[in-house]
Amino acid sequence: MQLLKDKIKAEGLALSDQILKVDSFLNHQMDPVLMKEIGKEFAERFNEEGITKVLTIESSGIGPGLMAALELNVPMIFARKKKSLTLSEGLLTATVYSYTKKETNTITVSTNYIESGDRVLIIDDFLANGQAALGLMEICEKAGASVQGIGIVIEKAFQDGGAQLRKQGVRVESLARIQALQQGSITFVEESLVTAYE
Ligand code: G4P
């Protein structure tokens, strides 16, 4: 998605060869115009899949997830990473280990909102090792729902999450795929375009 790549080139910062900082439009401040276009793009790509629910994970998945759900005209559910005061019974859970943050979270979704027969589109902001997406898939499986696809805003293609998920036969659509990061430069898969800062 060209608009997204342009935004990453203009505002993204490679903090190291592993981490891309995009706080100005995705992970802290959110750009609503870009989010709207991202939602449209996901909806176009998954239009034929008969999606009944969009499922994401707090917090940064909520922006793109909600916009995709708006375009597809279906509800959006976000998995919680922390216990909720009002959610205690009828929970679907999965354990997600983050290699990036070196922490384990139990993620939860109420059985009221993902049901048997649902056709789910999973959306997330980043795909690194694929653990969050696998956890969300596990929740869908426990609910008896089918995963029709996974939509990712930024895939770090040099990590193995994308390959892992695709190997399982699930359709993964990433709007921007990063081939490599180096301090000060970002290379995208396909176009091999390097952006220098300074
Ligand atoms: P995985 O699910 O693909 O295995 O990813 P991983 O555990 O490695 O990532 C854990 C958290 O770190 C996720 O956010 C993910 O979005 C974020 N992350 C991973 N790589 C990058 C990166 O290069 N840049 C940025 N900005 N974030 C990255 P989270 O803990 O769920 O945070 P949030 O959604 O509450 O913001």
Coordinates of C-alpha atoms and ligand atoms in Angstrom, one line a residue, residues 13 15 18-23 26-28 57-62 81 96-103 105 124-134 152 154 156 158-159 161-162 165 181, ligand 1:
L13 CA 12.6 5.4 12.4
L15 CA 15.8 2.2 16.1
Q18 CA 15.0 -5.2 14.7
I19 CA 12.7 -2.4 15.8
L20 CA 10.8 0.2 13.7
K21 CA 9.4 3.1 15.5
V22 CA 6.1 4.4 14.1
D23 CA 4.8 6.2 17.1
L26 CA 0.3 3.9 14.5
N27 CA 1.6 3.1 18.0
H28 CA 0.9 6.2 20.0
I57 CA -5.6 -7.3 20.2
E58 CA -5.2 -4.3 22.4
S59 CA -3.9 -1.7 22.0
S60 CA -2.4 -0.8 18.7
G61 CA -4.5 -3.2 16.7
I62 CA -7.7 -1.4 17.7
K81 CA -4.2 -8.6 27.7
V96 CA 1.0 -15.4 24.0
Y97 CA 4.8 -15.1 24.5
S98 CA 6.4 -12.0 23.1
Y99 CA 10.0 -12.5 21.9
T100 CA 10.3 -8.8 21.4
K101 CA 9.2 -7.9 24.9
K102 CA 10.3 -11.1 26.6
E103 CA 6.9 -11.4 28.4
N105 CA 0.4 -12.5 28.4
D124 CA -2.9 -6.5 13.9
D125 CA -0.5 -3.6 13.6
F126 CA 2.8 -5.5 13.5
L127 CA 3.7 -9.1 12.5
A128 CA 7.1 -10.1 14.0
N129 CA 7.2 -13.7 15.3
G130 CA 3.5 -14.3 14.8
Q131 CA 2.7 -15.2 18.4
A132 CA -0.1 -12.7 18.8
A133 CA -1.8 -13.9 15.6
L134 CA -1.3 -17.6 16.6
I152 CA -1.3 -6.9 9.0
I154 CA 3.5 -3.8 8.9
K156 CA 8.8 -7.5 9.5
F158 CA 12.9 -10.8 8.1
Q159 CA 11.3 -12.4 11.2
G161 CA 6.0 -15.0 11.8
G162 CA 4.7 -14.5 8.3
L165 CA 1.3 -18.4 9.5
L181 CA 16.1 -2.4 9.1
Ligands
G4P1 P1 4.5 -11.3 17.4 O1 3.1 -11.2 18.0 O2 4.4 -11.1 15.9 O3 5.2 -12.5 17.9 O4 5.2 -10.0 17.9 P2 6.1 -9.7 19.2 O5 5.5 -10.6 20.3 O6 7.5 -9.8 18.9 O7 5.7 -8.2 19.5 C1 5.2 -7.8 20.8 C2 4.8 -6.4 20.7 O8 5.8 -5.6 20.1 C3 3.6 -6.0 20.0 O9 3.0 -4.9 20.5 C4 4.1 -5.7 18.6 O10 3.2 -4.9 17.9 C5 5.3 -4.9 19.0 N1 6.4 -4.9 18.0 C6 7.1 -5.9 17.5 N2 8.0 -5.5 16.7 C7 7.9 -4.1 16.6 C8 8.5 -3.1 15.9 O11 9.5 -3.3 15.1 N3 8.1 -1.8 16.1 C9 7.1 -1.5 16.9 N4 6.7 -0.3 17.0 N5 6.4 -2.5 17.6 C10 6.8 -3.8 17.4 P3 2.2 -4.9 21.8 O12 3.0 -5.3 23.0 O13 0.9 -5.7 21.6 O14 1.9 -3.3 22.0 P4 0.6 -2.5 21.7 O15 -0.3 -3.2 20.7 O16 -0.1 -2.4 23.0 O17 1.1 -1.2 21.2

